[in-house]
Structures are given as structure tokens and as C-alpha cells.
mmCIF file of C-alpha atoms and ligand atoms in Angstrom:
data_model
loop_
_atom_site.group_PDB
_atom_site.id
_atom_site.type_symbol
_atom_site.label_atom_id
_atom_site.label_comp_id
_atom_site.label_asym_id
_atom_site.label_seq_id
_atom_site.Cartn_x
_atom_site.Cartn_y
_atom_site.Cartn_z
ATOM 1 C CA MET A 1 0.344 0.006 0.147
ATOM 2 C CA LEU A 2 1.276 3.159 -1.044
ATOM 3 C CA GLY A 3 0.429 6.177 1.212
ATOM 4 C CA VAL A 4 -0.667 9.498 -0.884
ATOM 5 C CA ALA A 5 -0.975 13.095 0.175
ATOM 6 C CA ILE A 6 -3.118 15.369 -2.609
ATOM 7 C CA LEU A 7 -2.262 18.933 -2.511
ATOM 8 C CA GLY A 8 -4.736 21.046 -3.710
ATOM 9 C CA CYS A 9 -7.615 17.791 -3.669
ATOM 10 C CA THR A 10 -10.592 20.199 -4.562
ATOM 11 C CA GLY A 11 -9.646 21.230 -7.881
ATOM 12 C CA SER A 12 -9.499 19.866 -11.542
ATOM 13 C CA ILE A 13 -6.212 17.402 -11.149
ATOM 14 C CA GLY A 14 -7.329 16.506 -7.653
ATOM 15 C CA ALA A 15 -10.664 15.247 -8.852
ATOM 16 C CA SER A 16 -8.607 13.335 -11.541
ATOM 17 C CA THR A 17 -6.250 11.977 -9.008
ATOM 18 C CA LEU A 18 -8.849 10.856 -6.770
ATOM 19 C CA ALA A 19 -10.700 9.203 -9.570
ATOM 20 C CA VAL A 20 -7.602 7.018 -10.312
ATOM 21 C CA LEU A 21 -7.316 6.601 -6.734
ATOM 22 C CA ASP A 22 -10.793 5.018 -6.388
ATOM 23 C CA ARG A 23 -10.467 2.891 -9.032
ATOM 24 C CA HIS A 24 -7.293 1.066 -7.250
ATOM 25 C CA PRO A 25 -8.221 0.936 -3.691
ATOM 26 C CA ASP A 26 -5.667 -2.133 -3.223
ATOM 27 C CA ARG A 27 -2.672 -0.133 -3.898
ATOM 28 C CA TYR A 28 -2.880 3.438 -2.628
ATOM 29 C CA ARG A 29 -4.528 4.963 0.696
ATOM 30 C CA VAL A 30 -5.391 8.569 0.905
ATOM 31 C CA VAL A 31 -3.399 9.733 3.899
ATOM 32 C CA ALA A 32 -3.532 13.700 3.435
ATOM 33 C CA LEU A 33 -5.826 16.193 1.626
ATOM 34 C CA THR A 34 -5.446 19.611 1.708
ATOM 35 C CA ALA A 35 -7.210 22.577 -0.293
ATOM 36 C CA GLY A 36 -6.995 26.218 -0.772
ATOM 37 C CA ARG A 37 -9.965 28.233 0.653
ATOM 38 C CA ASN A 38 -12.874 25.718 -0.200
ATOM 39 C CA ARG A 39 -14.292 24.190 3.357
ATOM 40 C CA ASP A 40 -17.100 22.390 2.034
ATOM 41 C CA ALA A 41 -15.897 20.718 -0.905
ATOM 42 C CA LEU A 42 -12.760 19.508 1.213
ATOM 43 C CA ASP A 43 -14.757 18.194 4.201
ATOM 44 C CA ALA A 44 -17.163 16.132 1.719
ATOM 45 C CA LEU A 45 -13.899 14.437 0.276
ATOM 46 C CA ALA A 46 -12.446 13.668 3.542
ATOM 47 C CA ARG A 47 -15.666 12.318 4.631
ATOM 48 C CA ARG A 48 -15.161 10.283 1.785
ATOM 49 C CA TRP A 49 -11.699 9.416 1.849
ATOM 50 C CA SER A 50 -11.127 9.403 5.780
ATOM 51 C CA PRO A 51 -7.459 11.088 5.781
ATOM 52 C CA ALA A 52 -5.373 11.211 8.598
ATOM 53 C CA LEU A 53 -4.353 14.788 7.790
ATOM 54 C CA SER A 54 -6.662 17.367 6.004
ATOM 55 C CA GLY A 55 -6.784 20.763 6.047
ATOM 56 C CA LEU A 56 -7.024 24.427 4.275
ATOM 57 C CA ALA A 57 -3.760 26.047 3.354
ATOM 58 C CA SER A 58 -5.858 29.678 3.689
ATOM 59 C CA GLU A 59 -5.959 28.155 7.492
ATOM 60 C CA GLY A 60 -2.109 27.778 7.655
ATOM 61 C CA ARG A 61 0.536 27.233 5.356
ATOM 62 C CA GLU A 62 2.097 24.881 7.970
ATOM 63 C CA LEU A 63 -0.248 22.662 6.875
ATOM 64 C CA LEU A 64 0.865 21.894 3.472
ATOM 65 C CA LEU A 65 4.337 21.154 4.255
ATOM 66 C CA ALA A 66 2.771 18.834 7.250
ATOM 67 C CA ALA A 67 0.789 17.109 4.716
ATOM 68 C CA ALA A 68 4.058 17.300 1.994
ATOM 69 C CA THR A 69 6.162 15.490 4.684
ATOM 70 C CA HIS A 70 3.652 13.076 6.721
ATOM 71 C CA PRO A 71 5.556 9.887 7.249
ATOM 72 C CA ASP A 72 2.784 7.727 6.332
ATOM 73 C CA VAL A 73 2.715 9.363 2.792
ATOM 74 C CA ASP A 74 4.891 7.773 -0.513
ATOM 75 C CA VAL A 75 3.655 10.110 -3.106
ATOM 76 C CA VAL A 76 2.729 13.720 -2.926
ATOM 77 C CA VAL A 77 0.262 14.566 -5.910
ATOM 78 C CA ASN A 78 1.007 18.542 -5.995
ATOM 79 C CA ALA A 79 -2.138 20.174 -7.718
ATOM 80 C CA VAL A 80 -1.851 23.143 -6.233
ATOM 81 C CA VAL A 81 -2.296 25.811 -8.992
ATOM 82 C CA GLY A 82 0.560 28.776 -8.838
ATOM 83 C CA PHE A 83 3.143 29.782 -6.899
ATOM 84 C CA ALA A 84 1.753 28.783 -3.545
ATOM 85 C CA GLY A 85 2.898 25.164 -4.182
ATOM 86 C CA LEU A 86 6.529 25.657 -4.189
ATOM 87 C CA ASP A 87 7.459 25.433 -0.526
ATOM 88 C CA ALA A 88 5.695 21.900 -0.499
ATOM 89 C CA THR A 89 7.382 21.031 -3.597
ATOM 90 C CA LEU A 90 10.799 21.573 -1.863
ATOM 91 C CA ALA A 91 9.810 19.786 1.291
ATOM 92 C CA ALA A 92 8.396 16.820 -0.043
ATOM 93 C CA LEU A 93 11.670 15.776 -2.338
ATOM 94 C CA ALA A 94 13.786 17.151 0.567
ATOM 95 C CA ALA A 95 11.718 14.559 2.583
ATOM 96 C CA GLY A 96 12.725 11.850 0.361
ATOM 97 C CA LYS A 97 9.121 11.634 -1.435
ATOM 98 C CA ARG A 98 7.939 10.684 -4.983
ATOM 99 C CA VAL A 99 6.537 14.107 -6.323
ATOM 100 C CA ALA A 100 3.534 13.651 -8.970
ATOM 101 C CA LEU A 101 4.112 17.441 -10.067
ATOM 102 C CA ALA A 102 1.031 18.953 -11.929
ATOM 103 C CA ASN A 103 2.305 22.253 -10.087
ATOM 104 C CA LYS A 104 4.461 23.289 -12.714
ATOM 105 C CA GLU A 105 4.757 26.681 -11.188
ATOM 106 C CA SER A 106 6.815 25.499 -8.526
ATOM 107 C CA LEU A 107 9.348 23.973 -11.177
ATOM 108 C CA VAL A 108 9.394 27.050 -13.529
ATOM 109 C CA ALA A 109 10.286 29.736 -10.248
ATOM 110 C CA GLY A 110 12.468 27.396 -8.519
ATOM 111 C CA GLY A 111 13.658 25.043 -11.153
ATOM 112 C CA ASP A 112 17.530 24.363 -9.845
ATOM 113 C CA LEU A 113 16.334 24.604 -6.166
ATOM 114 C CA VAL A 114 13.788 22.273 -7.160
ATOM 115 C CA LEU A 115 16.036 19.760 -8.574
ATOM 116 C CA ASP A 116 18.623 20.334 -5.808
ATOM 117 C CA ALA A 117 16.030 19.414 -2.943
ATOM 118 C CA ALA A 118 15.546 16.058 -5.016
ATOM 119 C CA ARG A 119 19.230 15.124 -5.576
ATOM 120 C CA ARG A 120 19.896 16.016 -1.612
ATOM 121 C CA GLY A 121 16.458 14.518 -0.047
ATOM 122 C CA GLY A 122 16.766 11.230 -2.538
ATOM 123 C CA GLY A 123 13.010 12.509 -3.736
ATOM 124 C CA VAL A 124 12.057 11.548 -7.512
ATOM 125 C CA LEU A 125 9.947 14.204 -9.310
ATOM 126 C CA VAL A 126 7.504 12.729 -12.067
ATOM 127 C CA PRO A 127 5.649 15.161 -14.107
ATOM 128 C CA VAL A 128 2.137 15.099 -14.362
ATOM 129 C CA ASP A 129 1.386 17.426 -17.241
ATOM 130 C CA SER A 130 0.036 15.398 -20.004
ATOM 131 C CA GLU A 131 3.277 16.990 -22.624
ATOM 132 C CA HIS A 132 6.099 15.925 -19.987
ATOM 133 C CA SER A 133 4.328 12.771 -18.936
ATOM 134 C CA ALA A 134 4.298 12.057 -22.782
ATOM 135 C CA VAL A 135 7.903 12.706 -23.159
ATOM 136 C CA LEU A 136 9.108 10.820 -20.024
ATOM 137 C CA GLN A 137 7.196 7.503 -21.740
ATOM 138 C CA CYS A 138 8.658 8.104 -25.314
ATOM 139 C CA LEU A 139 12.196 8.041 -23.251
ATOM 140 C CA GLU A 140 14.177 4.654 -22.385
ATOM 141 C CA ARG A 141 14.212 4.715 -18.486
ATOM 142 C CA GLY A 142 14.442 8.498 -18.344
ATOM 143 C CA CYS A 143 17.245 8.428 -20.262
ATOM 144 C CA THR A 144 18.007 11.739 -22.784
ATOM 145 C CA GLN A 145 21.151 10.935 -23.981
ATOM 146 C CA HIS A 146 20.124 10.283 -27.843
ATOM 147 C CA VAL A 147 17.491 13.056 -27.662
ATOM 148 C CA SER A 148 17.669 15.812 -30.495
ATOM 149 C CA ARG A 149 14.741 17.621 -29.519
ATOM 150 C CA LEU A 150 11.444 17.334 -27.988
ATOM 151 C CA ILE A 151 8.153 18.987 -29.767
ATOM 152 C CA LEU A 152 5.647 19.649 -27.047
ATOM 153 C CA THR A 153 2.280 19.788 -28.969
ATOM 154 C CA ALA A 154 -0.166 22.466 -27.879
ATOM 155 C CA SER A 155 -4.241 22.601 -28.627
ATOM 156 C CA GLY A 156 -3.929 26.231 -29.421
ATOM 157 C CA GLY A 157 -6.505 27.327 -27.036
ATOM 158 C CA PRO A 158 -10.044 28.585 -28.016
ATOM 159 C CA PHE A 159 -8.333 31.684 -30.029
ATOM 160 C CA ARG A 160 -6.154 29.573 -32.479
ATOM 161 C CA THR A 161 -7.704 31.039 -35.650
ATOM 162 C CA TRP A 162 -8.782 34.834 -34.390
ATOM 163 C CA ASP A 163 -7.206 37.542 -35.766
ATOM 164 C CA LEU A 164 -4.896 39.744 -33.272
ATOM 165 C CA GLU A 165 -7.449 42.605 -32.568
ATOM 166 C CA ARG A 166 -9.781 40.222 -31.655
ATOM 167 C CA VAL A 167 -7.879 38.071 -29.185
ATOM 168 C CA ALA A 168 -6.810 41.337 -27.603
ATOM 169 C CA ARG A 169 -10.576 41.916 -26.580
ATOM 170 C CA ALA A 170 -11.938 38.681 -25.868
ATOM 171 C CA THR A 171 -13.946 38.175 -22.793
ATOM 172 C CA VAL A 172 -13.708 35.962 -19.697
ATOM 173 C CA ALA A 173 -16.287 33.679 -21.184
ATOM 174 C CA GLU A 174 -14.371 33.307 -24.270
ATOM 175 C CA ALA A 175 -11.436 32.674 -22.816
ATOM 176 C CA LEU A 176 -12.353 30.436 -20.311
ATOM 177 C CA CYS A 177 -14.057 28.058 -23.274
ATOM 178 C CA HIS A 178 -10.974 25.511 -23.685
ATOM 179 C CA PRO A 179 -11.656 23.534 -26.732
ATOM 180 C CA THR A 180 -10.089 20.218 -25.611
ATOM 181 C CA TRP A 181 -9.314 20.100 -21.931
ATOM 182 C CA SER A 182 -11.868 20.717 -18.861
ATOM 183 C CA MET A 183 -9.191 22.284 -16.651
ATOM 184 C CA GLY A 184 -8.827 24.944 -13.492
ATOM 185 C CA ARG A 185 -9.588 28.733 -14.335
ATOM 186 C CA LYS A 186 -5.934 29.648 -14.134
ATOM 187 C CA ILE A 187 -4.529 27.112 -16.522
ATOM 188 C CA THR A 188 -7.281 27.555 -18.912
ATOM 189 C CA ILE A 189 -6.597 31.368 -19.472
ATOM 190 C CA ASP A 190 -2.803 30.092 -19.680
ATOM 191 C CA SER A 191 -3.871 28.154 -22.566
ATOM 192 C CA ALA A 192 -5.770 30.694 -24.639
ATOM 193 C CA THR A 193 -2.572 32.942 -23.859
ATOM 194 C CA LEU A 194 0.105 30.430 -24.697
ATOM 195 C CA ALA A 195 1.549 31.408 -21.598
ATOM 196 C CA ASN A 196 1.151 27.632 -20.430
ATOM 197 C CA LYS A 197 3.205 26.460 -23.355
ATOM 198 C CA ALA A 198 5.842 28.825 -22.445
ATOM 199 C CA LEU A 199 5.604 27.543 -18.753
ATOM 200 C CA GLU A 200 5.711 24.144 -20.017
ATOM 201 C CA ILE A 201 9.091 24.700 -21.997
ATOM 202 C CA ILE A 202 10.851 25.905 -19.082
ATOM 203 C CA GLU A 203 9.325 22.965 -16.964
ATOM 204 C CA ALA A 204 10.856 20.723 -19.877
ATOM 205 C CA HIS A 205 14.081 22.440 -19.684
ATOM 206 C CA PHE A 206 14.251 21.454 -16.014
ATOM 207 C CA LEU A 207 12.790 18.123 -15.815
ATOM 208 C CA PHE A 208 14.884 17.137 -18.972
ATOM 209 C CA GLY A 209 17.769 18.683 -18.792
ATOM 210 C CA LEU A 210 17.881 19.917 -22.461
ATOM 211 C CA GLY A 211 19.038 23.425 -23.761
ATOM 212 C CA TYR A 212 15.919 25.675 -24.796
ATOM 213 C CA ASP A 213 17.480 25.362 -28.584
ATOM 214 C CA GLN A 214 16.364 21.726 -28.077
ATOM 215 C CA LEU A 215 12.872 22.659 -26.842
ATOM 216 C CA ASP A 216 9.955 23.326 -29.420
ATOM 217 C CA VAL A 217 6.004 23.861 -29.800
ATOM 218 C CA VAL A 218 3.954 22.796 -32.431
ATOM 219 C CA VAL A 219 -0.076 23.660 -32.391
ATOM 220 C CA HIS A 220 -2.286 20.657 -32.331
ATOM 221 C CA PRO A 221 -5.540 20.840 -32.025
ATOM 222 C CA GLN A 222 -7.293 17.585 -31.679
ATOM 223 C CA SER A 223 -4.730 17.260 -28.159
ATOM 224 C CA ILE A 224 -4.111 13.522 -29.145
ATOM 225 C CA VAL A 225 -0.501 13.540 -29.763
ATOM 226 C CA HIS A 226 0.950 14.834 -26.356
ATOM 227 C CA ALA A 227 4.811 15.246 -27.218
ATOM 228 C CA LEU A 228 7.449 14.324 -30.030
ATOM 229 C CA VAL A 229 10.557 13.208 -28.745
ATOM 230 C CA GLU A 230 13.152 13.569 -32.058
ATOM 231 C CA PHE A 231 16.369 11.113 -31.484
ATOM 232 C CA VAL A 232 19.603 12.274 -32.792
ATOM 233 C CA ASP A 233 19.589 9.572 -36.018
ATOM 234 C CA GLY A 234 16.244 11.153 -37.122
ATOM 235 C CA ASN A 235 13.900 8.752 -35.552
ATOM 236 C CA VAL A 236 10.498 10.462 -33.823
ATOM 237 C CA LEU A 237 8.760 8.886 -31.212
ATOM 238 C CA SER A 238 5.166 9.938 -29.731
ATOM 239 C CA GLN A 239 2.791 9.338 -27.193
ATOM 240 C CA MET A 240 -0.985 9.366 -27.971
ATOM 241 C CA SER A 241 -4.211 9.206 -26.269
ATOM 242 C CA PHE A 242 -7.525 11.006 -26.298
ATOM 243 C CA PRO A 243 -7.355 13.829 -23.689
ATOM 244 C CA SER A 244 -7.832 12.747 -20.310
ATOM 245 C CA MET A 245 -5.477 13.794 -17.170
ATOM 246 C CA GLU A 246 -6.018 10.650 -15.758
ATOM 247 C CA LEU A 247 -3.343 9.044 -18.076
ATOM 248 C CA PRO A 248 -0.433 10.944 -17.056
ATOM 249 C CA ILE A 249 -1.772 10.830 -13.336
ATOM 250 C CA MET A 250 -1.942 7.208 -13.005
ATOM 251 C CA TYR A 251 1.468 7.116 -15.157
ATOM 252 C CA ALA A 252 3.259 9.535 -12.704
ATOM 253 C CA LEU A 253 1.992 7.501 -9.580
ATOM 254 C CA THR A 254 3.397 3.905 -11.198
ATOM 255 C CA TRP A 255 6.401 5.015 -13.181
ATOM 256 C CA PRO A 256 8.464 3.442 -14.444
ATOM 257 C CA GLU A 257 5.948 0.661 -14.029
ATOM 258 C CA ARG A 258 2.552 0.201 -15.560
ATOM 259 C CA ILE A 259 -0.407 -1.113 -13.781
ATOM 260 C CA ALA A 260 -3.461 -2.119 -15.319
ATOM 261 C CA ASP A 261 -6.564 0.434 -15.706
ATOM 262 C CA ALA A 262 -9.617 0.537 -16.724
ATOM 263 C CA GLY A 263 -9.995 4.386 -16.439
ATOM 264 C CA PRO A 264 -10.618 6.576 -19.702
ATOM 265 C CA ARG A 265 -11.770 5.886 -22.830
ATOM 266 C CA ARG A 266 -9.207 3.911 -24.812
ATOM 267 C CA PHE A 267 -7.719 4.937 -27.717
ATOM 268 C CA ASP A 268 -9.333 4.394 -31.436
ATOM 269 C CA PRO A 269 -6.948 5.520 -34.227
ATOM 270 C CA VAL A 270 -10.382 5.981 -36.621
ATOM 271 C CA ALA A 271 -11.939 8.014 -34.228
ATOM 272 C CA ALA A 272 -8.773 9.872 -33.640
ATOM 273 C CA SER A 273 -7.924 10.208 -37.686
ATOM 274 C CA GLY A 274 -7.417 13.549 -39.214
ATOM 275 C CA LEU A 275 -4.604 14.846 -36.959
ATOM 276 C CA THR A 276 -3.209 18.134 -37.633
ATOM 277 C CA PHE A 277 -0.289 20.228 -36.928
ATOM 278 C CA GLU A 278 0.393 23.937 -37.787
ATOM 279 C CA ALA A 279 3.426 26.518 -36.682
ATOM 280 C CA VAL A 280 2.616 28.816 -33.335
ATOM 281 C CA ARG A 281 1.110 31.995 -34.522
ATOM 282 C CA ARG A 282 3.843 33.939 -32.128
ATOM 283 C CA ASP A 283 2.436 37.572 -33.190
ATOM 284 C CA ALA A 284 -1.220 36.978 -31.860
ATOM 285 C CA PHE A 285 0.091 35.024 -28.461
ATOM 286 C CA PRO A 286 3.133 37.208 -27.323
ATOM 287 C CA ALA A 287 3.290 35.767 -24.051
ATOM 288 C CA PHE A 288 4.752 32.592 -25.221
ATOM 289 C CA ASP A 289 7.630 34.568 -26.405
ATOM 290 C CA LEU A 290 8.094 36.248 -23.657
ATOM 291 C CA GLY A 291 7.914 33.012 -21.544
ATOM 292 C CA VAL A 292 10.346 31.608 -23.281
ATOM 293 C CA ALA A 293 13.003 34.552 -23.189
ATOM 294 C CA ALA A 294 12.536 34.620 -19.673
ATOM 295 C CA GLY A 295 13.392 31.042 -19.474
ATOM 296 C CA ARG A 296 16.719 31.549 -21.882
ATOM 297 C CA ALA A 297 17.353 34.348 -19.478
ATOM 298 C CA GLY A 298 17.426 32.295 -16.269
ATOM 299 C CA GLY A 299 18.181 33.075 -12.692
ATOM 300 C CA THR A 300 14.938 34.802 -11.293
ATOM 301 C CA ALA A 301 13.507 35.650 -14.918
ATOM 302 C CA PRO A 302 11.439 32.531 -15.102
ATOM 303 C CA ALA A 303 9.873 33.463 -11.441
ATOM 304 C CA VAL A 304 9.430 36.984 -12.415
ATOM 305 C CA PHE A 305 7.492 35.782 -15.820
ATOM 306 C CA ASN A 306 5.418 33.447 -13.842
ATOM 307 C CA ALA A 307 4.306 36.033 -11.021
ATOM 308 C CA ALA A 308 3.513 38.700 -13.497
ATOM 309 C CA ASN A 309 1.736 35.757 -15.287
ATOM 310 C CA GLU A 310 -0.625 34.972 -12.081
ATOM 311 C CA VAL A 311 -1.352 38.531 -11.133
ATOM 312 C CA ALA A 312 -2.223 39.689 -14.741
ATOM 313 C CA VAL A 313 -4.630 36.410 -15.207
ATOM 314 C CA ALA A 314 -6.014 37.274 -11.584
ATOM 315 C CA HIS A 315 -6.724 40.636 -13.112
ATOM 316 C CA PHE A 316 -8.278 39.461 -16.230
ATOM 317 C CA LEU A 317 -10.603 37.109 -14.319
ATOM 318 C CA ASP A 318 -11.818 40.048 -12.370
ATOM 319 C CA GLY A 319 -12.838 41.735 -15.711
ATOM 320 C CA ALA A 320 -10.081 44.271 -14.536
ATOM 321 C CA LEU A 321 -7.892 43.810 -17.302
ATOM 322 C CA PRO A 322 -8.259 42.986 -21.027
ATOM 323 C CA PHE A 323 -7.090 39.822 -22.560
ATOM 324 C CA GLY A 324 -4.437 41.369 -24.283
ATOM 325 C CA GLY A 325 -3.564 43.316 -21.313
ATOM 326 C CA ILE A 326 -1.960 40.279 -19.988
ATOM 327 C CA ALA A 327 0.766 39.968 -22.298
ATOM 328 C CA GLU A 328 1.207 43.404 -21.484
ATOM 329 C CA VAL A 329 1.651 43.268 -18.211
ATOM 330 C CA ILE A 330 4.245 40.546 -18.189
ATOM 331 C CA ASP A 331 6.070 42.312 -21.130
ATOM 332 C CA ALA A 332 6.185 45.710 -18.849
ATOM 333 C CA VAL A 333 7.493 43.603 -15.289
ATOM 334 C CA LEU A 334 9.896 41.412 -17.026
ATOM 335 C CA SER A 335 11.552 44.641 -19.063
ATOM 336 C CA ASP A 336 11.987 45.992 -15.586
ATOM 337 C CA HIS A 337 13.717 43.086 -14.040
ATOM 338 C CA VAL A 338 17.429 42.436 -13.984
ATOM 339 C CA PRO A 339 17.439 38.733 -13.320
ATOM 340 C CA VAL A 340 19.952 37.381 -10.701
ATOM 341 C CA PRO A 341 20.916 33.720 -9.891
ATOM 342 C CA ALA A 342 18.070 31.844 -8.320
ATOM 343 C CA GLY A 343 20.535 30.256 -5.301
ATOM 344 C CA SER A 344 18.156 30.074 -2.606
ATOM 345 C CA VAL A 345 14.419 29.933 -1.998
ATOM 346 C CA SER A 346 14.581 33.729 -0.559
ATOM 347 C CA VAL A 347 15.938 35.018 -3.601
ATOM 348 C CA VAL A 348 13.175 33.322 -5.510
ATOM 349 C CA GLN A 349 10.692 34.582 -3.001
ATOM 350 C CA GLU A 350 11.915 38.021 -3.220
ATOM 351 C CA ALA A 351 11.971 37.945 -6.994
ATOM 352 C CA ASP A 352 8.082 36.849 -6.906
ATOM 353 C CA ARG A 353 7.037 39.579 -4.178
ATOM 354 C CA TRP A 354 8.414 42.153 -6.452
ATOM 355 C CA ALA A 355 7.051 40.872 -9.630
ATOM 356 C CA ARG A 356 3.465 40.748 -8.188
ATOM 357 C CA ALA A 357 3.887 44.294 -6.965
ATOM 358 C CA GLU A 358 4.854 45.445 -10.321
ATOM 359 C CA ALA A 359 2.247 43.727 -11.976
ATOM 360 C CA THR A 360 -0.341 44.949 -9.535
ATOM 361 C CA HIS A 361 0.773 47.939 -10.499
ATOM 362 C CA ARG A 362 1.043 47.820 -13.902
ATOM 363 C CA ALA A 363 -2.698 46.114 -14.276
ATOM 364 C CA GLU A 364 -4.256 48.701 -12.303
ATOM 365 C CA ARG A 365 -2.903 51.632 -14.422
ATOM 366 C CA ARG A 366 -3.625 50.141 -17.647
ATOM 367 C CA SER A 367 -7.420 49.099 -16.706
HETATM 368 P P1 LIG B 401 -7.871 24.063 -9.757
HETATM 369 O O1 LIG B 401 -7.767 25.799 -9.629
HETATM 370 O O2 LIG B 401 -8.844 23.603 -10.505
HETATM 371 O O3 LIG B 401 -7.192 23.595 -8.569
HETATM 372 C C1 LIG B 401 -6.166 24.216 -7.555
HETATM 373 C C2 LIG B 401 -6.283 23.439 -6.350
HETATM 374 O O4 LIG B 401 -5.395 24.158 -5.515
HETATM 375 C C3 LIG B 401 -7.473 23.312 -5.408
HETATM 376 O O5 LIG B 401 -7.727 22.347 -4.665
HETATM 377 C C4 LIG B 401 -7.295 25.104 -4.503
HETATM 378 O O6 LIG B 401 -8.005 24.758 -3.279
HETATM 379 C C5 LIG B 401 -5.807 24.857 -4.418
HETATM 380 N N1 LIG B 401 -5.157 25.881 -3.967
HETATM 381 C C6 LIG B 401 -5.525 27.431 -4.736
HETATM 382 N N2 LIG B 401 -4.881 28.417 -4.234
HETATM 383 C C7 LIG B 401 -4.099 27.780 -3.072
HETATM 384 C C8 LIG B 401 -2.961 28.070 -2.249
HETATM 385 N N3 LIG B 401 -2.889 29.568 -2.616
HETATM 386 N N4 LIG B 401 -2.716 27.181 -1.594
HETATM 387 C C9 LIG B 401 -2.958 25.957 -1.282
HETATM 388 N N5 LIG B 401 -4.000 25.454 -2.062
HETATM 389 C C10 LIG B 401 -4.516 26.153 -3.350
HETATM 390 O O7 LIG B 401 -6.264 24.149 -11.029
HETATM 391 P P2 LIG B 401 -6.112 22.670 -11.548
HETATM 392 O O8 LIG B 401 -6.949 22.799 -13.183
HETATM 393 O O9 LIG B 401 -6.209 21.578 -10.968
HETATM 394 O O10 LIG B 401 -4.231 22.747 -11.782
HETATM 395 C C11 LIG B 401 -3.732 22.941 -10.698
HETATM 396 C C12 LIG B 401 -1.999 22.578 -11.026
HETATM 397 O O11 LIG B 401 -2.134 21.813 -11.993
HETATM 398 C C13 LIG B 401 -1.712 23.880 -11.903
HETATM 399 O O12 LIG B 401 -0.408 24.264 -11.725
HETATM 400 C C14 LIG B 401 -1.989 23.530 -13.249
HETATM 401 O O13 LIG B 401 -0.714 24.344 -14.296
HETATM 402 C C15 LIG B 401 -1.210 22.000 -13.105
HETATM 403 N N6 LIG B 401 -1.927 21.247 -14.399
HETATM 404 C C16 LIG B 401 -3.507 20.886 -14.504
HETATM 405 C C17 LIG B 401 -3.937 20.479 -15.723
HETATM 406 C C18 LIG B 401 -5.511 20.036 -15.795
HETATM 407 O O14 LIG B 401 -5.533 19.446 -16.678
HETATM 408 N N7 LIG B 401 -6.097 20.924 -14.866
HETATM 409 C C19 LIG B 401 -3.354 19.860 -16.512
HETATM 410 C C20 LIG B 401 -1.707 20.102 -16.210
HETATM 411 C C21 LIG B 401 -1.348 20.637 -15.201
HETATM 412 MG MG1 LIG B 402 -0.108 20.547 -20.332
#
């Protein structure tokens, strides 16, 4: 029996994780459940799963760390949204846990610190993000030795075919209408701006240890091919499945093994036929290039990109910033940032704090 902690259990990834665990009661036991601020939803899940530990992060940040390091926990599913997930990722890895990481923001903001915590504590980092799970599945024993390039796929979001001006004026309802995935609000907006794909490029850089010149993105509206891995001899492998986060969550729990699972809809090549690929329209989605540039700049730049994006997205969702303003706020904040090496948690936290204050100021002035 493996003990599981789910941080962010009331969200979209939290629900998919519990759906997976529900099918494998002989293998997994829920030890800890945390949520942000939704008491009723947490209580309902706690009644159903009877974890040893449960609580709201809004009532005490220590709770997240206690869940992430609980002695009966083997696997921590970090499904918190945003930078708020970083300390739990670090604590779990330092305590030697397996971290099934949905919270990509923690790796983007604190990549080297996260890898270092895993090295020192003996923890293992396994991606939940579908593109990164796909890459991992295409690699032999996690080894990137013969890889020349990773190509992550992007659905293109709801505005894939919209002209520039129309995208800049898109409403909240339009941006929340994702064509292929049903997800939390923040990542749904990130998918509409393509900031999500930049976060994923940075995530891939840290997870697989590849340079930015080896990381590419292609738009694939059907969301069936999740990534392509090109090897030095020119061969290319990919992983396919109908879009469901239960598959990558399951794989993150069992990697490097697999177990039989009768979960989401089985693949059917005829139903999946008509797969298409197209280039990213970088002019229409400037948040993508801004994020990749921040990744290349390194140091505290990715943390600043992430924080500015979080603040800008929150303002957009509140109706206080136009859609086109999200990338403008990110651009303005990054332009004023001089990256320094992200050598400690406090440096990263300070960069995050600074970027949030700057982004709030810019968003308020912009609206
Ligand atoms: P969500 O908004 O549906 O759920 C977020 C969860 O985190 C909730 O339980 C919420 O209560 C909790 N939470 C919110 N703020 C918190 C805080 N400050 N401290 C502690 N807990 C907090 O989000 P989601 O769509 O499930 O996404 C979670 C993470 O997984 C994100 O990093 C996202 O980028 C990543 N991800 C999601 C999907 C998806 O399909 N939903 C796919 C790939 C990656
Ligand atoms: Mg993804």
C-alpha cells in the first residue's frame, strides 16, 4: 500500500487523481488532503476518504508542508495552482517523497532549487503535465542521452484561428471556453494566451535537462499527440491518447512501471483520424515568446514571468484587465527586471514578491 497526499484536492487535477485512486484501493491509501480555501468541498472529500490529515492552506501554510512530509506518505500529488505550491514541492522532495508534479509553476519559478532538493533528499520528481508525461513515456528509462529535440504539442486554445485585434478584446467567457481540456480557471487562461506552453517549455528544460534550442512547440488542435521526441538518428517517437489527465496522473503514480487500468476512454485510431499540426502564431500570442525568453535568461527571470502572469490572469478573470493586457503586463514587468541567480528560496520568493507588486501596479494603471 502506498500512502498518497493530494495537495489541491478540490481542484481539477485533484478530482482526476481521486478518480484514479478510486479504481485502485488495493494499491493506494489517501493519507493527506489539502485545499486552498474551499471548506465545504474539502470536508466532503475528507468524509469520503478519511485521511489522517486534512485542512485548508488558507488557515495555515504549515499544513501543506505537514501533508507533503507526512511519514505515512510515499507519493505527493502537488495539484496546487501557482507559486503557492513551491515550498511543498521542495519539502516533499527534501523528505525523499515521490512528487507527482502538476504544479508546474513551482518548477518554473524554482527549477534549480527543486532539482537540488530532490538530489539532497532522495525524492523523485515525476511530471503530471500531459506533454511531459508523454516525453517521459517516449524515453528509455528516463534517459535523454540520444534525444536531439522535444516537441511539445499545444491545442492552440480557443483563439487559435482568431485575428490579432479580436484576441486582444476576448472576454473572460470566451477565454474560459477551452476546445479540448476541462481544467481550472488559471491554466485555462494560460492555455488561451499560450503562457502555459512557455511554462511547459521551462518545465521541460528543468525536468529533462535540455537546452532551450532543443525545445520546440507545435500546435495540434486535436490534443491527441501529446509530445514528440526526436532522437539524434532522426527517429521520432510520440505518445497518443484521447485527452484525459487520468492517464498522466496514473503514469506519474506508477512510473517506471505500468499497471492495468480501466479508466478513460480507450484509444481508437479511426475516431482519432485527421490529426493536424501547425506553427504557433507568435504574433497573436506574445506571452509565449515572453515566457521562453525568460526561460533563456534564467536566474530569477522565470519566477518573475510566472508571478507577473499569475497577477495579470487574476486581474483578467476579475474583469479588471483586457485579454491583450495580460501579455503587456508581463512584458512591462520583465523589462524592468534584472535577473540574478536563483540560488536560494529567499531570492526566488523576493523575485516573486517584487514581480507581483510590479504587475499589480501595471495592471491597475492599464485598466
Ligand atoms: P484548480 O484551480 O482546479 O485547483 C487548484 C487547487 O489548489 C484547489 O484545490 C485549490 O483549493 C488549491 N489552491 C488554490 N490556491 C491555493 C494556495 N494558495 N495554497 C494552497 N492550495 C491552493 O487547478 P487545476 O486545474 O487542478 O491545476 C492545478 C495545477 O495543475 C496547476 O499548476 C496547473 O497548471 C496544473 N495542471 C493542470 C492540468 C489540468 O488539466 N487541470 C493539466 C496540467 C497541469
Ligand atoms: Mg500541459
